[in-house]
Amino acid sequence: MSLYHEMPENIFVTSVDQLLGWSRKHSLWWLLFGLACCSIELMHTGGPRADIERFGSAPRGTPRQADLIIIAGTLTYKMASRLKLLYEQMAEPKYVISMGSCSNCGGLFDKAYSVVKGVDQIMPVDVYLPGCPPRPEALLEALVILQKKIQKEKYLRK
Amino acid sequence: MNFLFFEGISQNPNSYLILAIIIFCAGIFTVLTRKNIIGILLGIELMLNAGALNFIAFSFFRHESADYSGHVFAIFVIVLAAAEAVVALAILLAVYQQRRSVSTDDISDLKG
Amino acid sequence: MTQFIYMFIFAVIYLLSIAVAAGFLTVVERRIAGRMQSRIGPNRVGPQGIVQWIADAVKALQKEDIIPTDAHSFLFKIAPYLVFMGVFLTLVPIPFGAYTLMENLDTGIFYVLAMASFVVIGVMMGGWASNNKWSLLGGMRSAAQMISYEVPAALAVFVVVVMAGTLNFQKIVFSQGASPVDWYVFRNPFAFIAFNIFFIAALAEGNRVPFDIPEAESELVSGYNTEYSGMRFLFFFLAEWGNLVVIGALVSTLFFGGWNFWFEYTLEFSVPGRYPIRFEVLGFLWFLFKVSIFVFIIIWIRWTLPRLRIDQLMDICWKYMVPIGLFASIGILLWMYFVPEKSLADTIMRYSMTSFGGLTILYFFYRVFQNLRVTKAKIYANPFV
Amino acid sequence: MKDGIFLCIAAVTVFGALVTAFSRSIINAALGLLLALVAIAGLYIFLSADFVAVSQILIYVGGVMVLLLFGIMLTSGGDNIFSNNPIMGAVPATLITTIFGLLGIYVVNTSGLTFYQGAYRATTRDIGHFLLREYILPFELVSVLIVVLIVGAGVMLRKELVIVRQAPQKKEGKK
C-alpha cells in the first residue's frame, strides 16, 4: 500500500475509484439495530412515507452483510460493549450514522451515570444527526450526506 | 502391470477393475481402523460403490448386445445402500440418545 | 477438441446470462416488494433503479472477506460454490428454444432433481462450518425441508413423465402442443393437481416464502448465511435468485408447453432442418414470457403470505402433499389407461379445464380492475412512480 | 482428450477414497467420500450408464451423504470429532488390505474373460424395460423393503422406545 502513496492521481485510478465509490454509496445495506425512541423513527424511515430503500439501502439482519450501522437511541454503558462487538463484526468498509442527540453526546441523559456521553467515544462516526428524535426526512438527509462523503473517499489509496 | 500404458486407457476394462479394487481396499481399511460407527458406515459405502462400479464395467465390456442387467444391479446396490444408511443412522441416533457416544467401545454390553 | 471449446463457450454464455438475470431479478423483486408495501423501492441508480444490482455486486466485491476464527475454514469456503453449482447445473438440460439449450440429456428431469441435491449439501456445510448456532439451525432446517419436499416434487414430476413417456425435456415439450388445450396442466385433473404440488414443492426447495424458515430473520438471524460476508454471500444470493429462473423454467416446461409458440411451428419441428430461425426467436421470447410470469407469481407470494412454522411445514409436506401426490400419480395411471388420447372424454376434459382456467384468470383481472375503480387508486396501478 | 479426462476423474476418485480411509477427522472423511461418490458417477458416464450416474448423485449425494452429515453433526458435536475417531490396529488392517488388493489384481490379470468394445447408447428406456420385465420380482421386493424401512426407522426413533430406568412416580394425593 505504500506504493500507492507515491503514485500520482492518474485518470485510471481516479475513474476506478469513482466507480467503486459509486457502488458503495448506492448500496448501503443497514443493520437492523435500534436502541431507544430513535429506532421508532428508524423503522418509520423504512416505511412507505420515507422509504429508505429508494437509495438502495436494504435492511440486513446480520452484521456480516451490513455496511451501515445507524445508532438510533440512548447508548448505555452496558450496551456499549455489545454495540462495539456488532461494529467489529461488520466487514470493511463500514460506516456509522449517529442518530439523535443521545448517541451524539448523551443528550437528555447527559448527567445520567449509566449513559455513554457520545458514541464517538467507542467507535468512529461518519455522520452526526441531531434531533430528539430526528424525523425520517432528517435521517434521509444524513444518508445523502454520507453518500456524498463516500463518493469523495479514495478507496484504492488509503 | 502393462495395462497402465495401454492405448485408450478409458476403453480398457482392467483400468476400471483396478480402480474398483483400490476403492474397495480403501473401504476395508476404513472399516478396520475406525471406532466411530459413522466412520465404519463410510467404509461400507465405499465398498458398495466399488461393487457397483464392477457391475457397470462388466455390463459395458462383456456384452456386445444391449444387456442392462449390470445397470439394474447397480441401481439395486445404490437403493440398498441408501436403505442401509437410513437404518444404521436410526439405530445410531437411538444409541446416541441412550449412551451419549458413537464409539464401538462404548456399545459393548448387551443389556443396556 | 473443438466440441469441448464450444461447450466451454456456451457454458460461459449461460453462466453470464443467468447471473445477469439473477441480478436483474433482485431489482425487480425489490421494486415489486416496494409497490406491494405502498413504497417505491430502489430508483436512484439508473433509470428506475435498473442497475441497482451492479452497485450491489461491485460493493460486495470490495467488502472484507471474513472467515470466523473457529469456523472450519475449508468447508466455509467451498459451501457457497457448492450451492451455486447445484443451482446452475440444473440449467443444463432445460430447453429455452428448439436449439437454445446446452445438452439434450436423455435423463433430463431426473438430472435436474439430482443436481438440486448439491444445494442441500452446500447449505448444510455452510451452516455447520460457520460454527454459529443460528447458522447450524438454519442449515439443519434447510436440509430437512429440502429433502422432505423432494418427495412430492418427484411425485408430481412422475405424473408428467407418465404422460409424456420420457424423461427428455425436449420430448416433453414436443409432446405438448402450443395451444393451452394441449398443455399438460389442462389435460386432466391429476396433472393439474401435480402442477400445484410441483409449484409448492419447488417454492419450498428454493427456500422461498412461505417456506423460508431456514433464513427466517425473526427467528434465526439470517439462517445458514449468517456468517458470510462480501463475495461469498453474493454467491448464495445469486444462487437464490438463479433458482427463481430455474423454478419458472421448470414449471413452464413441464406443464405449460415450454417454447412451443404456435400450432404449425411445432409440426415443422418434427422434420429436421425445417425449423426456421424466426420461430426459434419467437419461441424463446414466448418461453421467457412464461418464465417471467411464474417468477412474478413467486415474488407476489413472497410478499403476500406469512411464514410457516417448522412443524407446520413438515406437516404440510408429509401429511398433505405426499398423500395427494400419491393419489395424483395413481390417478394418472388409471386415467392414461381408461381414457386414451384424442378420445371424446379426453377432448371434453381438456376444453372444459382450459376454459375454466381462462375464465378464472379473466375473473381475477375483472376483480382487480373493479377494486381499482372503486378505490380510485390509479397511482397503485402504475409501477413506475 | 478422453483418456486425460478419465485419468483426472480416476485420480479424484482415488484421492477421495484415500481421504476417507486415512483422514482422522470424521467430517473430512465424509467429504472425501462425497468426492469419491461424485467422481464414480463421472466414471459411470464413461461406461455409458447415464441413468445410473444420475441415480448415484440423486441418492448418494442427496440422500445418503445428507444423512451421514446429519449423523456426524448431531453426534460428534464438532468439538470431539478427533477424539472419538482414533486410528487403531493399523498394522493388521494394512496387512488385510494389502492381501485383498493383491488378490484382486491377481484375479483381474488372470481372469481370462473376453472383453468386447462397449457401445454408447441411451440407457433409460432399456433399464425401464429390464426393471419391469426380467427383474420385476426384485423391483417389487425393494419397494416392500423400503416400506419396512420407513416404518422401522420411524419406530426406532420413537420416544417411548428409549427406556428410562426410574422408579414409578407416586401419585400425589389431593390435599
mmCIF file of N, CA and C in Angstrom, chain C residues 187-276:
data_model
loop_
_atom_site.group_PDB
_atom_site.id
_atom_site.type_symbol
_atom_site.label_atom_id
_atom_site.label_comp_id
_atom_site.label_asym_id
_atom_site.label_seq_id
_atom_site.Cartn_x
_atom_site.Cartn_y
_atom_site.Cartn_z
ATOM 1 N N ARG C 187 -54.665 -30.846 -19.241
ATOM 2 C CA ARG C 187 -55.042 -32.106 -19.882
ATOM 3 C C ARG C 187 -56.096 -32.849 -19.063
ATOM 4 N N ASN C 188 -55.820 -33.007 -17.765
ATOM 5 C CA ASN C 188 -56.741 -33.764 -16.903
ATOM 6 C C ASN C 188 -56.555 -33.293 -15.472
ATOM 7 N N PRO C 189 -57.481 -33.627 -14.589
ATOM 8 C CA PRO C 189 -57.399 -33.086 -13.216
ATOM 9 C C PRO C 189 -56.146 -33.508 -12.468
ATOM 10 N N PHE C 190 -55.644 -34.716 -12.751
ATOM 11 C CA PHE C 190 -54.478 -35.183 -11.990
ATOM 12 C C PHE C 190 -53.243 -34.364 -12.331
ATOM 13 N N ALA C 191 -53.124 -33.997 -13.602
ATOM 14 C CA ALA C 191 -51.982 -33.160 -13.982
ATOM 15 C C ALA C 191 -52.095 -31.786 -13.348
ATOM 16 N N PHE C 192 -53.317 -31.303 -13.198
ATOM 17 C CA PHE C 192 -53.493 -30.009 -12.546
ATOM 18 C C PHE C 192 -53.068 -30.080 -11.083
ATOM 19 N N ILE C 193 -53.470 -31.178 -10.417
ATOM 20 C CA ILE C 193 -53.023 -31.390 -9.026
ATOM 21 C C ILE C 193 -51.506 -31.453 -8.974
ATOM 22 N N ALA C 194 -50.930 -32.183 -9.948
ATOM 23 C CA ALA C 194 -49.474 -32.325 -9.964
ATOM 24 C C ALA C 194 -48.805 -30.979 -10.148
ATOM 25 N N PHE C 195 -49.399 -30.127 -10.979
ATOM 26 C CA PHE C 195 -48.823 -28.792 -11.169
ATOM 27 C C PHE C 195 -48.791 -28.023 -9.855
ATOM 28 N N ASN C 196 -49.905 -28.060 -9.130
ATOM 29 C CA ASN C 196 -49.945 -27.329 -7.865
ATOM 30 C C ASN C 196 -48.914 -27.872 -6.881
ATOM 31 N N ILE C 197 -48.839 -29.207 -6.802
ATOM 32 C CA ILE C 197 -47.878 -29.800 -5.873
ATOM 33 C C ILE C 197 -46.462 -29.435 -6.263
ATOM 34 N N PHE C 198 -46.180 -29.509 -7.562
ATOM 35 C CA PHE C 198 -44.815 -29.220 -8.002
ATOM 36 C C PHE C 198 -44.455 -27.771 -7.714
ATOM 37 N N PHE C 199 -45.393 -26.882 -7.942
ATOM 38 C CA PHE C 199 -45.094 -25.470 -7.729
ATOM 39 C C PHE C 199 -44.813 -25.191 -6.251
ATOM 40 N N ILE C 200 -45.656 -25.745 -5.375
ATOM 41 C CA ILE C 200 -45.450 -25.519 -3.940
ATOM 42 C C ILE C 200 -44.144 -26.152 -3.480
ATOM 43 N N ALA C 201 -43.887 -27.387 -3.963
ATOM 44 C CA ALA C 201 -42.663 -28.066 -3.542
ATOM 45 C C ALA C 201 -41.440 -27.343 -4.071
ATOM 46 N N ALA C 202 -41.535 -26.775 -5.282
ATOM 47 C CA ALA C 202 -40.391 -26.038 -5.811
ATOM 48 C C ALA C 202 -40.145 -24.781 -4.998
ATOM 49 N N LEU C 203 -41.225 -24.129 -4.562
ATOM 50 C CA LEU C 203 -41.059 -22.976 -3.666
ATOM 51 C C LEU C 203 -40.314 -23.386 -2.408
ATOM 52 N N ALA C 204 -40.730 -24.527 -1.848
ATOM 53 C CA ALA C 204 -40.110 -24.963 -0.599
ATOM 54 C C ALA C 204 -38.670 -25.371 -0.826
ATOM 55 N N GLU C 205 -38.360 -25.993 -1.965
ATOM 56 C CA GLU C 205 -36.978 -26.391 -2.211
ATOM 57 C C GLU C 205 -36.091 -25.192 -2.456
ATOM 58 N N GLY C 206 -36.681 -24.120 -2.979
ATOM 59 C CA GLY C 206 -35.889 -22.926 -3.208
ATOM 60 C C GLY C 206 -35.819 -22.017 -2.003
ATOM 61 N N ASN C 207 -36.350 -22.467 -0.861
ATOM 62 C CA ASN C 207 -36.351 -21.679 0.378
ATOM 63 C C ASN C 207 -37.039 -20.336 0.188
ATOM 64 N N ARG C 208 -38.119 -20.315 -0.561
ATOM 65 C CA ARG C 208 -38.849 -19.063 -0.728
ATOM 66 C C ARG C 208 -39.977 -18.988 0.282
ATOM 67 N N VAL C 209 -40.359 -17.751 0.619
ATOM 68 C CA VAL C 209 -41.542 -17.567 1.457
ATOM 69 C C VAL C 209 -42.733 -18.180 0.726
ATOM 70 N N PRO C 210 -43.678 -18.859 1.368
ATOM 71 C CA PRO C 210 -43.835 -19.016 2.814
ATOM 72 C C PRO C 210 -43.036 -20.157 3.431
ATOM 73 N N PHE C 211 -42.034 -20.654 2.736
ATOM 74 C CA PHE C 211 -41.250 -21.767 3.286
ATOM 75 C C PHE C 211 -39.828 -21.335 3.580
ATOM 76 N N ASP C 212 -39.598 -20.102 4.008
ATOM 77 C CA ASP C 212 -38.216 -19.649 4.139
ATOM 78 C C ASP C 212 -37.718 -19.731 5.574
ATOM 79 N N ILE C 213 -38.204 -20.706 6.346
ATOM 80 C CA ILE C 213 -37.720 -20.802 7.726
ATOM 81 C C ILE C 213 -36.226 -21.037 7.848
ATOM 82 N N PRO C 214 -35.496 -21.584 6.832
ATOM 83 C CA PRO C 214 -34.043 -21.654 7.030
ATOM 84 C C PRO C 214 -33.401 -20.298 7.185
ATOM 85 N N GLU C 215 -33.974 -19.240 6.613
ATOM 86 C CA GLU C 215 -33.343 -17.933 6.772
ATOM 87 C C GLU C 215 -34.322 -16.933 7.372
ATOM 88 N N ALA C 216 -35.141 -17.429 8.295
ATOM 89 C CA ALA C 216 -36.140 -16.556 8.892
ATOM 90 C C ALA C 216 -35.455 -15.488 9.721
ATOM 91 N N GLU C 217 -35.651 -14.222 9.345
ATOM 92 C CA GLU C 217 -34.932 -13.149 10.042
ATOM 93 C C GLU C 217 -35.371 -13.027 11.494
ATOM 94 N N SER C 218 -36.645 -13.315 11.762
ATOM 95 C CA SER C 218 -37.116 -13.052 13.113
ATOM 96 C C SER C 218 -36.760 -14.172 14.075
ATOM 97 N N GLU C 219 -36.414 -15.361 13.562
ATOM 98 C CA GLU C 219 -36.026 -16.445 14.474
ATOM 99 C C GLU C 219 -34.513 -16.648 14.448
ATOM 100 N N LEU C 220 -33.993 -16.996 13.255
ATOM 101 C CA LEU C 220 -32.550 -17.130 13.078
ATOM 102 C C LEU C 220 -32.102 -15.832 12.435
ATOM 103 N N VAL C 221 -30.916 -15.386 12.758
ATOM 104 C CA VAL C 221 -30.535 -14.043 12.331
ATOM 105 C C VAL C 221 -30.644 -13.895 10.818
ATOM 106 N N SER C 222 -29.895 -14.762 10.126
ATOM 107 C CA SER C 222 -30.097 -14.797 8.687
ATOM 108 C C SER C 222 -29.999 -16.222 8.189
ATOM 109 N N GLY C 223 -30.127 -17.193 9.104
ATOM 110 C CA GLY C 223 -30.068 -18.583 8.694
ATOM 111 C C GLY C 223 -28.659 -19.029 8.379
ATOM 112 N N TYR C 224 -28.527 -19.926 7.412
ATOM 113 C CA TYR C 224 -27.237 -20.568 7.153
ATOM 114 C C TYR C 224 -26.202 -19.576 6.628
ATOM 115 N N ASN C 225 -26.610 -18.396 6.131
ATOM 116 C CA ASN C 225 -25.600 -17.477 5.618
ATOM 117 C C ASN C 225 -25.309 -16.331 6.586
ATOM 118 N N THR C 226 -25.573 -16.579 7.894
ATOM 119 C CA THR C 226 -25.358 -15.504 8.859
ATOM 120 C C THR C 226 -23.919 -15.018 8.881
ATOM 121 N N GLU C 227 -22.966 -15.942 8.798
ATOM 122 C CA GLU C 227 -21.571 -15.555 8.967
ATOM 123 C C GLU C 227 -20.897 -15.183 7.659
ATOM 124 N N TYR C 228 -21.642 -15.181 6.565
ATOM 125 C CA TYR C 228 -20.996 -14.926 5.282
ATOM 126 C C TYR C 228 -21.055 -13.461 4.942
ATOM 127 N N SER C 229 -19.947 -12.936 4.410
ATOM 128 C CA SER C 229 -19.921 -11.533 4.032
ATOM 129 C C SER C 229 -19.352 -11.422 2.624
ATOM 130 N N GLY C 230 -19.628 -10.287 2.007
ATOM 131 C CA GLY C 230 -18.989 -9.958 0.739
ATOM 132 C C GLY C 230 -19.279 -10.943 -0.360
ATOM 133 N N MET C 231 -18.198 -11.385 -1.016
ATOM 134 C CA MET C 231 -18.348 -12.188 -2.234
ATOM 135 C C MET C 231 -19.008 -13.528 -1.970
ATOM 136 N N ARG C 232 -18.667 -14.137 -0.836
ATOM 137 C CA ARG C 232 -19.233 -15.464 -0.572
ATOM 138 C C ARG C 232 -20.736 -15.371 -0.367
ATOM 139 N N PHE C 233 -21.179 -14.306 0.289
ATOM 140 C CA PHE C 233 -22.612 -14.130 0.443
ATOM 141 C C PHE C 233 -23.259 -13.882 -0.905
ATOM 142 N N LEU C 234 -22.538 -13.190 -1.778
ATOM 143 C CA LEU C 234 -23.087 -12.900 -3.110
ATOM 144 C C LEU C 234 -23.389 -14.192 -3.860
ATOM 145 N N PHE C 235 -22.570 -15.231 -3.628
ATOM 146 C CA PHE C 235 -22.829 -16.494 -4.309
ATOM 147 C C PHE C 235 -24.142 -17.112 -3.835
ATOM 148 N N PHE C 236 -24.396 -17.081 -2.522
ATOM 149 C CA PHE C 236 -25.688 -17.559 -2.018
ATOM 150 C C PHE C 236 -26.832 -16.768 -2.642
ATOM 151 N N PHE C 237 -26.606 -15.457 -2.713
ATOM 152 C CA PHE C 237 -27.596 -14.535 -3.241
ATOM 153 C C PHE C 237 -27.932 -14.874 -4.690
ATOM 154 N N LEU C 238 -26.864 -15.030 -5.491
ATOM 155 C CA LEU C 238 -27.034 -15.367 -6.906
ATOM 156 C C LEU C 238 -27.753 -16.690 -7.059
ATOM 157 N N ALA C 239 -27.372 -17.663 -6.228
ATOM 158 C CA ALA C 239 -27.998 -18.974 -6.322
ATOM 159 C C ALA C 239 -29.484 -18.865 -6.026
ATOM 160 N N GLU C 240 -29.843 -18.039 -5.035
ATOM 161 C CA GLU C 240 -31.251 -17.950 -4.668
ATOM 162 C C GLU C 240 -32.067 -17.365 -5.805
ATOM 163 N N TRP C 241 -31.541 -16.306 -6.442
ATOM 164 C CA TRP C 241 -32.338 -15.694 -7.494
ATOM 165 C C TRP C 241 -32.205 -16.436 -8.818
ATOM 166 N N GLY C 242 -31.059 -17.141 -9.013
ATOM 167 C CA GLY C 242 -30.986 -18.024 -10.176
ATOM 168 C C GLY C 242 -32.000 -19.141 -10.058
ATOM 169 N N ASN C 243 -32.237 -19.560 -8.805
ATOM 170 C CA ASN C 243 -33.202 -20.621 -8.560
ATOM 171 C C ASN C 243 -34.603 -20.200 -8.984
ATOM 172 N N LEU C 244 -34.903 -18.906 -8.870
ATOM 173 C CA LEU C 244 -36.205 -18.419 -9.340
ATOM 174 C C LEU C 244 -36.377 -18.720 -10.817
ATOM 175 N N VAL C 245 -35.329 -18.410 -11.596
ATOM 176 C CA VAL C 245 -35.393 -18.670 -13.031
ATOM 177 C C VAL C 245 -35.575 -20.161 -13.276
ATOM 178 N N VAL C 246 -34.844 -20.978 -12.501
ATOM 179 C CA VAL C 246 -34.938 -22.428 -12.702
ATOM 180 C C VAL C 246 -36.355 -22.915 -12.415
ATOM 181 N N ILE C 247 -36.947 -22.428 -11.306
ATOM 182 C CA ILE C 247 -38.297 -22.877 -10.964
ATOM 183 C C ILE C 247 -39.272 -22.474 -12.061
ATOM 184 N N GLY C 248 -39.180 -21.202 -12.496
ATOM 185 C CA GLY C 248 -40.088 -20.749 -13.545
ATOM 186 C C GLY C 248 -39.920 -21.551 -14.818
ATOM 187 N N ALA C 249 -38.666 -21.807 -15.197
ATOM 188 C CA ALA C 249 -38.420 -22.554 -16.430
ATOM 189 C C ALA C 249 -38.932 -23.972 -16.308
ATOM 190 N N LEU C 250 -38.717 -24.607 -15.140
ATOM 191 C CA LEU C 250 -39.181 -25.982 -14.960
ATOM 192 C C LEU C 250 -40.699 -26.055 -15.055
ATOM 193 N N VAL C 251 -41.384 -25.149 -14.353
ATOM 194 C CA VAL C 251 -42.844 -25.208 -14.345
ATOM 195 C C VAL C 251 -43.391 -24.982 -15.746
ATOM 196 N N SER C 252 -42.828 -23.974 -16.445
ATOM 197 C CA SER C 252 -43.400 -23.714 -17.764
ATOM 198 C C SER C 252 -43.004 -24.791 -18.764
ATOM 199 N N THR C 253 -41.869 -25.454 -18.563
ATOM 200 C CA THR C 253 -41.525 -26.543 -19.470
ATOM 201 C C THR C 253 -42.382 -27.774 -19.226
ATOM 202 N N LEU C 254 -42.545 -28.104 -17.947
ATOM 203 C CA LEU C 254 -43.238 -29.360 -17.659
ATOM 204 C C LEU C 254 -44.744 -29.251 -17.864
ATOM 205 N N PHE C 255 -45.328 -28.116 -17.529
ATOM 206 C CA PHE C 255 -46.787 -28.051 -17.511
ATOM 207 C C PHE C 255 -47.375 -27.055 -18.502
ATOM 208 N N PHE C 256 -46.586 -26.108 -18.994
ATOM 209 C CA PHE C 256 -47.169 -25.036 -19.793
ATOM 210 C C PHE C 256 -46.614 -24.952 -21.200
ATOM 211 N N GLY C 257 -46.163 -26.077 -21.729
ATOM 212 C CA GLY C 257 -45.859 -26.108 -23.153
ATOM 213 C C GLY C 257 -44.506 -25.577 -23.568
ATOM 214 N N GLY C 258 -43.667 -25.130 -22.608
ATOM 215 C CA GLY C 258 -42.306 -24.746 -22.949
ATOM 216 C C GLY C 258 -42.246 -23.687 -24.031
ATOM 217 N N TRP C 259 -41.334 -23.904 -24.989
ATOM 218 C CA TRP C 259 -41.100 -22.899 -26.021
ATOM 219 C C TRP C 259 -42.051 -23.031 -27.188
ATOM 220 N N ASN C 260 -42.991 -23.980 -27.183
ATOM 221 C CA ASN C 260 -43.934 -24.136 -28.294
ATOM 222 C C ASN C 260 -44.672 -22.833 -28.525
ATOM 223 N N PHE C 261 -44.536 -22.261 -29.718
ATOM 224 C CA PHE C 261 -45.100 -20.936 -29.881
ATOM 225 C C PHE C 261 -46.459 -20.956 -30.549
ATOM 226 N N TRP C 262 -46.584 -21.597 -31.676
ATOM 227 C CA TRP C 262 -47.868 -21.591 -32.368
ATOM 228 C C TRP C 262 -48.011 -22.915 -33.102
ATOM 229 N N PHE C 263 -49.231 -23.272 -33.453
ATOM 230 C CA PHE C 263 -49.561 -24.640 -33.846
ATOM 231 C C PHE C 263 -48.626 -25.198 -34.914
ATOM 232 N N GLU C 264 -48.552 -24.495 -36.055
ATOM 233 C CA GLU C 264 -47.893 -25.072 -37.211
ATOM 234 C C GLU C 264 -46.388 -25.211 -37.008
ATOM 235 N N TYR C 265 -45.813 -24.351 -36.135
ATOM 236 C CA TYR C 265 -44.361 -24.400 -35.966
ATOM 237 C C TYR C 265 -43.914 -25.729 -35.378
ATOM 238 N N THR C 266 -44.663 -26.192 -34.422
ATOM 239 C CA THR C 266 -44.255 -27.445 -33.794
ATOM 240 C C THR C 266 -44.351 -28.597 -34.777
ATOM 241 N N LEU C 267 -45.293 -28.511 -35.680
ATOM 242 C CA LEU C 267 -45.380 -29.574 -36.670
ATOM 243 C C LEU C 267 -44.125 -29.591 -37.521
ATOM 244 N N GLU C 268 -43.635 -28.405 -37.846
ATOM 245 C CA GLU C 268 -42.460 -28.369 -38.711
ATOM 246 C C GLU C 268 -41.211 -28.834 -37.992
ATOM 247 N N PHE C 269 -41.218 -28.760 -36.674
ATOM 248 C CA PHE C 269 -40.028 -29.173 -35.944
ATOM 249 C C PHE C 269 -39.772 -30.663 -36.100
ATOM 250 N N SER C 270 -40.851 -31.411 -36.365
ATOM 251 C CA SER C 270 -40.677 -32.857 -36.488
ATOM 252 C C SER C 270 -39.825 -33.197 -37.700
ATOM 253 N N VAL C 271 -39.781 -32.317 -38.697
ATOM 254 C CA VAL C 271 -38.884 -32.540 -39.829
ATOM 255 C C VAL C 271 -37.580 -31.825 -39.531
ATOM 256 N N PRO C 272 -36.473 -32.562 -39.412
ATOM 257 C CA PRO C 272 -35.229 -31.915 -39.022
ATOM 258 C C PRO C 272 -34.762 -30.912 -40.081
ATOM 259 N N GLY C 273 -34.218 -29.799 -39.607
ATOM 260 C CA GLY C 273 -33.686 -28.809 -40.532
ATOM 261 C C GLY C 273 -34.734 -27.886 -41.099
ATOM 262 N N ARG C 274 -35.982 -28.065 -40.724
ATOM 263 C CA ARG C 274 -37.011 -27.203 -41.292
ATOM 264 C C ARG C 274 -37.547 -26.217 -40.264
ATOM 265 N N TYR C 275 -36.817 -26.069 -39.167
ATOM 266 C CA TYR C 275 -37.315 -25.156 -38.148
ATOM 267 C C TYR C 275 -36.652 -23.799 -38.335
ATOM 268 N N PRO C 276 -37.366 -22.798 -38.817
ATOM 269 C CA PRO C 276 -36.716 -21.539 -39.169
ATOM 270 C C PRO C 276 -36.305 -20.738 -37.945
#
